[in-house]
Amino acid sequence: MTDVVLVLNAGSSSIKFAVYPSGTNTVPLIRGKVAGVGRDPVFSAVRADGTAIDMVMPKNIDAAADHEALISLLLDWLAEHRADRRLVAVGHRVVHGGRDFLKPVIVDDSVLSQLEQLIPLAPLHQPHNLAAIRAISRLQPTVPQVACFDTSFHQTQDRLAQLFALPRDLSDEGIIRYGFHGLSYEYIAGILPDHLGERAEGRVIVAHLGNGASMCAMKNRQSVATSMGFTALDGLMMGRRCGALDAGVVLYLMQSKGLNATEIETLLYRRCGLLGVSGISNNMRELERSDDPKAREAIELFCFRAASVLGGLVTALGGLDAIVFTAGIGENSALVRKLICDRLACFGVDLDPNSNEGNSPRIGSVQSSIDVLVLPTDEEIVISNATNETVALG
Ligand code: ADP
């Protein structure tokens, strides 16, 4: 029997999963995804060597099946697929840990109810993260579950980096900047020395550019400042989210256009960003293929905003030694990296066009005074390691 750890990253429309032999820094046996949650789900998985696994699933899956139903099917499939594996723990990505959860934690009823209080702060993610935890509790009640938080990595920030200019009582209540994508930043921080040697301890800005997008300014591989705030709406323009927005716009939408809170939430989380500006798609790859000027304008705005946020983070670091691009857009879009880096020439950033086109790990030219790297992120291994360590301690 091989003991395995299941890692789940449950989002609104997909559930990503990976199965690791228990122990830290193991290689996943399976990685996969349930796409189209709530509207015709599709299961897919690959082995460690990247070859596809034919996931034979029941024929009668309800198109509207929810997270719990799909996780139940996934557990059944995992049990049948390799009956010689025993599930010993499940690790979950949980987007918001608020002020109370600064490191991974074994989930019990009290933890779950505390995490439920944070749903309004991450309405797009937290409910699905918690639905996955509840599903496992019902289906495998004896298997320990560990919640790993996207907010934890940023707890090293100074108070100034965390404060909004709000009245003190509101800050004291917890209306502060938390920051997100911490599991991705933790992974990148872990591998930086392999790529930068001693410069890894210097002033590094990591740009996590995926459907959600943020940047983290690091010194000594710890978070000093980040672009996301109280919620994952702040900072960079994203696939569907607006990023930083004059709060007066929200007041105007309420007072002059009569939108209620739910309508504003839907607008800001689902209808803005690349999708809203282009009117075509939230998907960067599709926009790059389009010759519609609105698609180009959306890409240009994404890059303009990213470069100006990065410039602001340079001041938090007092200079800059390296930039790292990661996540779907950061790892794959040479155009986005070029448009951002062209605007950073004033800091001494210069790209080597061929390396950039080839998504090479190092894309800065020999003249560039700043190292520019492209490093694939791996949030799942961070969750797997944390789950092993937390269960061993617990
Ligand atoms: P998530 O936040 O859902 O994990 P990802 O990190 O997978 O998102 O990033 C998804 C984004 O990456 C999409 O906008 C997608 O179009 C973009 N992307 C992936 N591959 C490419 C590519 N080759 N060129 C441009 N954009 C890409």
Short mmCIF file of C-alpha atoms and ligand atoms in Angstrom, two decimals:
data_model
loop_
_atom_site.label_atom_id
_atom_site.label_comp_id
_atom_site.label_asym_id
_atom_site.label_seq_id
_atom_site.Cartn_x
_atom_site.Cartn_y
_atom_site.Cartn_z
CA MET A 1 0.00 0.00 0.00
CA THR A 2 1.31 3.44 -0.91
CA ASP A 3 0.16 6.26 1.38
CA VAL A 4 -0.92 9.25 -0.68
CA VAL A 5 -1.93 12.86 -0.11
CA LEU A 6 -4.61 14.45 -2.27
CA VAL A 7 -4.26 18.16 -3.05
CA LEU A 8 -7.40 20.04 -4.06
CA ASN A 9 -7.65 23.54 -5.50
CA ALA A 10 -11.38 24.12 -5.90
CA GLY A 11 -12.32 27.21 -7.89
CA SER A 12 -15.68 28.42 -9.14
CA SER A 13 -15.61 26.57 -12.46
CA SER A 14 -12.81 24.04 -11.99
CA ILE A 15 -11.34 21.68 -9.42
CA LYS A 16 -7.61 21.07 -9.87
CA PHE A 17 -6.23 18.00 -8.10
CA ALA A 18 -2.95 16.20 -7.61
CA VAL A 19 -2.01 12.97 -5.84
CA TYR A 20 1.38 12.79 -4.11
CA PRO A 21 3.09 9.92 -2.32
CA SER A 22 3.13 11.06 1.32
CA GLY A 23 6.33 12.78 2.46
CA THR A 24 7.74 16.15 1.50
CA ASN A 25 8.97 17.10 -1.98
CA THR A 26 7.60 13.96 -3.61
CA VAL A 27 6.74 13.84 -7.32
CA PRO A 28 2.98 13.77 -8.03
CA LEU A 29 1.65 10.44 -9.27
CA ILE A 30 -1.30 12.15 -10.94
CA ARG A 31 -2.27 15.71 -11.76
CA GLY A 32 -5.69 16.54 -13.10
CA LYS A 33 -8.61 18.84 -13.41
CA VAL A 34 -12.37 18.80 -13.42
CA ALA A 35 -13.27 21.59 -15.83
CA GLY A 36 -16.74 23.01 -16.43
CA VAL A 37 -18.06 22.62 -12.85
CA GLY A 38 -21.79 23.37 -12.90
CA ARG A 39 -22.05 23.23 -16.70
CA ASP A 40 -21.04 19.90 -18.21
CA PRO A 41 -18.00 18.79 -16.19
CA VAL A 42 -15.00 17.21 -17.93
CA PHE A 43 -12.41 15.14 -16.02
CA SER A 44 -8.82 14.96 -17.22
CA ALA A 45 -5.57 13.74 -15.67
CA VAL A 46 -1.93 13.06 -16.51
CA ARG A 47 0.72 10.81 -14.95
CA ALA A 48 4.03 12.07 -13.56
CA ASP A 49 5.61 11.70 -17.02
CA GLY A 50 2.89 13.87 -18.59
CA THR A 51 1.07 11.05 -20.41
CA ALA A 52 -2.71 11.33 -20.36
CA ILE A 53 -4.75 8.94 -18.21
CA ASP A 54 -8.02 7.75 -19.67
CA MET A 55 -10.41 8.72 -16.86
CA VAL A 56 -13.39 6.44 -17.32
CA MET A 57 -16.23 8.16 -15.47
CA PRO A 58 -19.90 7.20 -15.15
CA LYS A 59 -21.92 8.14 -18.25
CA ASN A 60 -24.77 9.77 -16.36
CA ILE A 61 -22.98 12.66 -14.64
CA ASP A 62 -25.44 15.50 -14.12
CA ALA A 63 -24.32 18.55 -16.15
CA ALA A 64 -25.11 20.75 -13.15
CA ALA A 65 -23.29 18.51 -10.62
CA ASP A 66 -21.86 20.61 -7.78
CA HIS A 67 -18.42 20.51 -6.14
CA GLU A 68 -19.45 17.84 -3.64
CA ALA A 69 -20.88 15.52 -6.27
CA LEU A 70 -17.81 15.88 -8.47
CA ILE A 71 -15.36 15.36 -5.60
CA SER A 72 -17.30 12.23 -4.69
CA LEU A 73 -16.85 10.93 -8.26
CA LEU A 74 -13.18 11.86 -8.14
CA LEU A 75 -12.64 9.95 -4.86
CA ASP A 76 -14.42 6.90 -6.30
CA TRP A 77 -12.25 7.06 -9.40
CA LEU A 78 -9.05 7.45 -7.36
CA ALA A 79 -10.02 4.45 -5.19
CA GLU A 80 -10.75 2.26 -8.21
CA HIS A 81 -7.92 3.51 -10.39
CA ARG A 82 -5.26 2.31 -7.94
CA ALA A 83 -6.72 0.28 -5.12
CA ASP A 84 -3.19 -0.13 -3.71
CA ARG A 85 -3.08 3.53 -2.62
CA ARG A 86 -4.36 4.69 0.76
CA LEU A 87 -5.49 8.30 1.18
CA VAL A 88 -3.87 9.60 4.38
CA ALA A 89 -4.53 13.36 4.13
CA VAL A 90 -6.11 16.00 1.93
CA GLY A 91 -4.58 19.47 1.49
CA HIS A 92 -6.66 22.37 0.24
CA ARG A 93 -5.89 25.75 -1.21
CA VAL A 94 -7.93 28.24 0.79
CA VAL A 95 -7.74 31.77 -0.49
CA HIS A 96 -8.45 33.79 2.66
CA GLY A 97 -7.09 33.05 6.12
CA GLY A 98 -7.90 36.50 7.52
CA ARG A 99 -6.03 37.63 10.64
CA ASP A 100 -6.29 34.36 12.53
CA PHE A 101 -4.75 31.82 10.18
CA LEU A 102 -1.10 32.61 9.60
CA LYS A 103 0.01 29.09 8.73
CA PRO A 104 -1.56 25.85 7.46
CA VAL A 105 -4.05 24.34 9.89
CA ILE A 106 -5.87 21.03 10.36
CA VAL A 107 -9.54 21.76 9.70
CA ASP A 108 -12.18 20.99 12.31
CA ASP A 109 -15.70 22.37 12.74
CA SER A 110 -14.52 25.47 14.56
CA VAL A 111 -11.87 26.27 11.90
CA LEU A 112 -14.44 25.72 9.17
CA SER A 113 -16.92 28.11 10.74
CA GLN A 114 -14.18 30.77 11.17
CA LEU A 115 -13.26 30.38 7.51
CA GLU A 116 -16.92 30.74 6.53
CA GLN A 117 -16.92 34.22 8.09
CA LEU A 118 -14.36 35.22 5.44
CA ILE A 119 -16.56 34.33 2.45
CA PRO A 120 -17.57 37.97 1.77
CA LEU A 121 -13.86 38.82 1.49
CA ALA A 122 -13.30 36.27 -1.30
CA PRO A 123 -16.72 35.52 -2.77
CA LEU A 124 -15.30 34.04 -5.96
CA HIS A 125 -13.02 31.52 -4.23
CA GLN A 126 -13.67 30.91 -0.54
CA PRO A 127 -17.12 29.24 -0.89
CA HIS A 128 -15.71 26.68 -3.35
CA ASN A 129 -12.58 26.04 -1.27
CA LEU A 130 -14.81 25.34 1.74
CA ALA A 131 -17.29 23.25 -0.28
CA ALA A 132 -14.39 20.92 -1.12
CA ILE A 133 -13.48 20.61 2.57
CA ARG A 134 -17.09 19.85 3.53
CA ALA A 135 -17.34 17.27 0.76
CA ILE A 136 -14.27 15.37 2.01
CA SER A 137 -15.52 15.58 5.64
CA ARG A 138 -18.69 13.80 4.59
CA LEU A 139 -17.09 11.28 2.25
CA GLN A 140 -13.90 10.50 4.19
CA PRO A 141 -14.58 11.71 7.74
CA THR A 142 -11.48 10.08 9.26
CA VAL A 143 -8.98 11.55 6.80
CA PRO A 144 -7.29 14.70 8.18
CA GLN A 145 -7.66 17.84 6.06
CA VAL A 146 -5.27 20.77 6.00
CA ALA A 147 -6.16 24.28 4.82
CA CYS A 148 -3.25 26.19 3.24
CA PHE A 149 -3.81 29.92 2.83
CA ASP A 150 -2.96 32.33 0.04
CA THR A 151 -2.77 35.13 2.59
CA SER A 152 -0.16 33.56 4.95
CA PHE A 153 2.94 34.42 2.93
CA HIS A 154 2.32 38.16 3.35
CA GLN A 155 2.38 38.25 7.15
CA THR A 156 6.03 39.41 7.07
CA GLN A 157 4.96 42.81 5.72
CA ASP A 158 5.44 45.99 7.76
CA ARG A 159 2.35 47.65 9.18
CA LEU A 160 2.61 50.47 6.63
CA ALA A 161 2.37 48.04 3.75
CA GLN A 162 -0.79 46.58 5.28
CA LEU A 163 -2.71 49.71 6.24
CA PHE A 164 -5.36 51.48 4.22
CA ALA A 165 -5.76 55.19 5.04
CA LEU A 166 -8.96 54.37 6.91
CA PRO A 167 -9.95 55.39 10.43
CA ARG A 168 -8.02 53.41 13.02
CA ASP A 169 -11.05 51.54 14.37
CA LEU A 170 -11.69 50.01 10.93
CA SER A 171 -8.06 48.93 10.55
CA ASP A 172 -8.17 47.48 14.08
CA GLU A 173 -11.24 45.52 13.06
CA GLY A 174 -9.19 43.82 10.31
CA ILE A 175 -9.93 45.96 7.27
CA ILE A 176 -6.33 45.87 6.11
CA ARG A 177 -4.39 44.64 3.09
CA TYR A 178 -3.87 40.86 3.34
CA GLY A 179 -2.51 39.98 -0.10
CA PHE A 180 -3.07 36.72 -2.03
CA HIS A 181 -1.35 34.18 -4.33
CA GLY A 182 0.87 33.40 -1.34
CA LEU A 183 1.22 29.69 -2.17
CA SER A 184 2.60 30.61 -5.58
CA TYR A 185 4.96 33.21 -4.07
CA GLU A 186 6.15 30.70 -1.49
CA TYR A 187 7.04 28.25 -4.25
CA ILE A 188 8.91 30.90 -6.26
CA ALA A 189 10.71 32.13 -3.14
CA GLY A 190 11.84 28.53 -2.52
CA ILE A 191 13.40 28.08 -5.96
CA LEU A 192 14.85 31.59 -6.40
CA PRO A 193 18.34 30.64 -5.12
CA ASP A 194 18.60 27.97 -7.85
CA HIS A 195 18.26 30.73 -10.44
CA LEU A 196 19.73 33.83 -8.81
CA GLY A 197 22.26 32.53 -6.28
CA GLU A 198 22.88 35.20 -3.62
CA ARG A 199 20.84 37.79 -5.54
CA ALA A 200 17.77 35.75 -4.53
CA GLU A 201 18.02 37.48 -1.13
CA GLY A 202 17.89 40.88 -2.84
CA ARG A 203 15.02 43.01 -4.12
CA VAL A 204 12.80 40.82 -6.26
CA ILE A 205 9.34 41.46 -7.71
CA VAL A 206 7.32 38.37 -8.64
CA ALA A 207 4.49 38.93 -11.13
CA HIS A 208 1.89 36.16 -10.84
CA LEU A 209 -0.14 36.77 -14.00
CA GLY A 210 -2.95 34.24 -14.47
CA ASN A 211 -6.73 34.61 -14.52
CA GLY A 212 -6.16 36.25 -11.16
CA ALA A 213 -3.09 38.46 -11.16
CA SER A 214 -0.95 40.12 -8.52
CA MET A 215 2.62 41.13 -7.76
CA CYS A 216 4.72 40.58 -4.67
CA ALA A 217 7.78 42.61 -3.71
CA MET A 218 10.24 40.39 -1.81
CA LYS A 219 13.41 41.03 0.13
CA ASN A 220 15.28 38.10 1.68
CA ARG A 221 12.60 36.02 -0.12
CA GLN A 222 9.92 37.41 2.21
CA SER A 223 6.92 39.50 1.28
CA VAL A 224 7.49 43.23 1.75
CA ALA A 225 4.48 44.54 -0.19
CA THR A 226 1.89 43.22 -2.63
CA SER A 227 -0.66 44.57 -5.08
CA MET A 228 -3.72 42.76 -3.72
CA GLY A 229 -5.44 44.02 -0.61
CA PHE A 230 -8.40 43.19 1.63
CA THR A 231 -9.90 41.16 -1.18
CA ALA A 232 -8.56 39.66 -4.40
CA LEU A 233 -10.13 42.54 -6.38
CA ASP A 234 -7.32 45.01 -5.77
CA GLY A 235 -4.19 45.79 -7.74
CA LEU A 236 -3.63 44.57 -11.28
CA MET A 237 -6.24 44.32 -14.01
CA MET A 238 -7.24 40.63 -14.29
CA GLY A 239 -9.20 38.29 -16.56
CA ARG A 240 -12.57 39.37 -15.23
CA ARG A 241 -11.71 41.55 -12.23
CA CYS A 242 -11.11 45.30 -12.42
CA GLY A 243 -8.10 45.56 -10.10
CA ALA A 244 -7.53 48.85 -8.25
CA LEU A 245 -10.49 51.15 -8.74
CA ASP A 246 -11.36 54.62 -7.48
CA ALA A 247 -13.77 53.81 -4.60
CA GLY A 248 -15.85 56.75 -5.86
CA VAL A 249 -16.86 54.63 -8.85
CA VAL A 250 -18.57 52.18 -6.49
CA LEU A 251 -20.47 55.04 -4.83
CA TYR A 252 -21.49 56.38 -8.23
CA LEU A 253 -22.74 52.94 -9.31
CA MET A 254 -24.87 52.76 -6.17
CA GLN A 255 -26.11 56.32 -5.95
CA SER A 256 -26.53 57.34 -9.59
CA LYS A 257 -27.04 54.03 -11.35
CA GLY A 258 -28.98 52.32 -8.57
CA LEU A 259 -26.93 49.10 -8.53
CA ASN A 260 -27.20 47.03 -5.36
CA ALA A 261 -24.33 45.23 -3.62
CA THR A 262 -24.85 41.94 -5.46
CA GLU A 263 -24.95 43.66 -8.83
CA ILE A 264 -21.78 45.57 -8.04
CA GLU A 265 -20.06 42.38 -6.86
CA THR A 266 -20.96 40.62 -10.10
CA LEU A 267 -19.80 43.59 -12.15
CA LEU A 268 -16.44 44.01 -10.40
CA TYR A 269 -15.58 40.30 -10.07
CA ARG A 270 -16.96 38.91 -13.32
CA ARG A 271 -17.53 41.56 -15.97
CA CYS A 272 -14.44 43.78 -15.78
CA GLY A 273 -10.75 43.26 -16.58
CA LEU A 274 -9.70 41.81 -19.94
CA LEU A 275 -13.28 40.68 -20.59
CA GLY A 276 -14.86 44.04 -19.81
CA VAL A 277 -12.36 46.17 -21.71
CA SER A 278 -12.18 43.92 -24.79
CA GLY A 279 -15.83 42.90 -24.78
CA ILE A 280 -14.46 39.67 -26.31
CA SER A 281 -12.83 37.37 -23.76
CA ASN A 282 -11.15 37.09 -20.36
CA ASN A 283 -8.58 34.78 -21.93
CA MET A 284 -5.25 36.40 -22.82
CA ARG A 285 -4.39 33.79 -25.45
CA GLU A 286 -7.64 34.47 -27.29
CA LEU A 287 -7.11 38.22 -27.13
CA GLU A 288 -3.61 37.85 -28.56
CA ARG A 289 -5.03 35.93 -31.51
CA SER A 290 -7.73 38.53 -32.18
CA ASP A 291 -7.14 41.41 -34.61
CA ASP A 292 -9.94 43.47 -33.04
CA PRO A 293 -8.50 46.80 -31.74
CA LYS A 294 -10.52 46.37 -28.53
CA ALA A 295 -8.59 43.15 -27.79
CA ARG A 296 -5.31 45.00 -28.31
CA GLU A 297 -6.44 47.86 -26.08
CA ALA A 298 -7.30 45.39 -23.29
CA ILE A 299 -3.82 43.81 -23.54
CA GLU A 300 -2.14 47.23 -23.58
CA LEU A 301 -4.12 48.37 -20.53
CA PHE A 302 -3.24 45.13 -18.70
CA CYS A 303 0.46 45.80 -19.35
CA PHE A 304 0.33 49.54 -18.63
CA ARG A 305 -1.32 48.85 -15.28
CA ALA A 306 1.10 46.02 -14.48
CA ALA A 307 4.15 48.18 -15.21
CA SER A 308 2.86 51.05 -13.09
CA VAL A 309 2.08 48.77 -10.14
CA LEU A 310 5.55 47.23 -10.49
CA GLY A 311 7.07 50.72 -10.46
CA GLY A 312 5.25 51.44 -7.18
CA LEU A 313 6.55 48.23 -5.63
CA VAL A 314 10.14 49.23 -6.52
CA THR A 315 9.79 52.10 -4.03
CA ALA A 316 8.68 49.63 -1.32
CA LEU A 317 11.92 47.70 -1.95
CA GLY A 318 14.18 50.74 -2.38
CA GLY A 319 15.40 49.44 -5.75
CA LEU A 320 15.20 46.34 -7.88
CA ASP A 321 17.47 43.37 -8.62
CA ALA A 322 15.16 40.93 -10.38
CA ILE A 323 11.70 40.43 -11.86
CA VAL A 324 10.07 36.98 -12.07
CA PHE A 325 7.12 36.27 -14.36
CA THR A 326 4.93 33.31 -13.45
CA ALA A 327 1.43 31.70 -13.89
CA GLY A 328 -0.44 31.17 -17.18
CA ILE A 329 0.16 34.58 -18.75
CA GLY A 330 3.51 35.26 -17.08
CA GLU A 331 4.93 31.89 -18.15
CA ASN A 332 3.56 31.85 -21.70
CA SER A 333 2.92 35.31 -23.11
CA ALA A 334 6.05 36.81 -24.67
CA LEU A 335 3.94 39.77 -25.81
CA VAL A 336 2.75 40.66 -22.30
CA ARG A 337 6.26 40.34 -20.86
CA LYS A 338 7.62 42.57 -23.63
CA LEU A 339 4.94 45.23 -23.26
CA ILE A 340 5.48 45.34 -19.49
CA CYS A 341 9.30 45.32 -19.68
CA ASP A 342 9.41 48.01 -22.40
CA ARG A 343 7.81 50.34 -19.86
CA LEU A 344 10.45 49.41 -17.27
CA ALA A 345 13.47 50.50 -19.33
CA CYS A 346 13.88 53.45 -16.92
CA PHE A 347 14.84 50.90 -14.21
CA GLY A 348 17.45 49.29 -16.48
CA VAL A 349 15.24 46.40 -17.65
CA ASP A 350 16.07 45.10 -21.12
CA LEU A 351 14.84 41.84 -22.66
CA ASP A 352 16.62 39.46 -24.97
CA PRO A 353 13.96 39.02 -27.71
CA ASN A 354 14.83 35.41 -28.58
CA SER A 355 14.90 34.22 -24.98
CA ASN A 356 11.63 36.02 -24.35
CA GLU A 357 9.95 34.45 -27.38
CA GLY A 358 11.20 31.03 -26.24
CA ASN A 359 9.83 31.44 -22.65
CA SER A 360 13.40 30.77 -21.43
CA PRO A 361 14.06 30.86 -17.69
CA ARG A 362 16.30 33.94 -18.16
CA ILE A 363 14.98 36.54 -20.57
CA GLY A 364 17.01 39.64 -19.65
CA SER A 365 19.61 40.78 -22.20
CA VAL A 366 23.31 41.01 -21.30
CA GLN A 367 22.86 44.80 -20.99
CA SER A 368 19.95 44.49 -18.55
CA SER A 369 20.91 45.64 -15.07
CA ILE A 370 17.89 43.73 -13.72
CA ASP A 371 17.61 39.93 -13.96
CA VAL A 372 14.36 38.94 -15.66
CA LEU A 373 13.17 35.36 -15.16
CA VAL A 374 10.29 33.16 -16.31
CA LEU A 375 9.64 30.46 -13.70
CA PRO A 376 6.67 28.08 -13.73
CA THR A 377 4.87 28.11 -10.41
CA ASP A 378 3.68 25.03 -8.49
CA GLU A 379 1.15 25.77 -5.77
CA GLU A 380 0.27 22.07 -5.41
CA ILE A 381 3.69 20.97 -4.14
CA VAL A 382 3.58 23.76 -1.55
CA ILE A 383 0.19 22.45 -0.37
CA SER A 384 1.38 18.84 -0.39
CA ASN A 385 4.47 19.67 1.69
CA ALA A 386 2.47 21.80 4.14
CA THR A 387 -0.16 19.06 4.48
CA ASN A 388 2.46 16.43 5.31
CA GLU A 389 4.19 18.70 7.81
CA THR A 390 0.97 19.88 9.48
CA VAL A 391 -0.47 16.38 9.83
CA ALA A 392 2.83 15.09 11.24
CA LEU A 393 2.83 17.90 13.86
CA GLY A 394 -0.89 17.59 14.60
P1 ADP B 1 -5.63 30.46 -13.04
O1 ADP B 1 -5.54 31.77 -12.30
O2 ADP B 1 -7.03 30.07 -13.38
O3 ADP B 1 -4.80 29.34 -12.43
P2 ADP B 1 -3.67 30.39 -15.17
O4 ADP B 1 -2.47 30.66 -14.33
O5 ADP B 1 -3.85 29.03 -15.73
O6 ADP B 1 -5.01 30.82 -14.45
O7 ADP B 1 -3.65 31.46 -16.37
C1 ADP B 1 -4.67 31.51 -17.33
C2 ADP B 1 -4.33 32.62 -18.31
O8 ADP B 1 -3.09 32.31 -18.97
C3 ADP B 1 -5.38 32.78 -19.40
O9 ADP B 1 -5.65 34.16 -19.64
C4 ADP B 1 -4.69 32.16 -20.60
O10 ADP B 1 -5.13 32.70 -21.83
C5 ADP B 1 -3.25 32.57 -20.34
N1 ADP B 1 -2.33 31.80 -21.17
C6 ADP B 1 -2.04 30.49 -21.10
N2 ADP B 1 -1.21 30.14 -22.11
C7 ADP B 1 -0.99 31.26 -22.86
C8 ADP B 1 -0.22 31.56 -24.02
N3 ADP B 1 0.48 30.62 -24.65
N4 ADP B 1 -0.23 32.83 -24.46
C9 ADP B 1 -0.94 33.78 -23.85
N5 ADP B 1 -1.68 33.58 -22.73
C10 ADP B 1 -1.70 32.33 -22.24
#
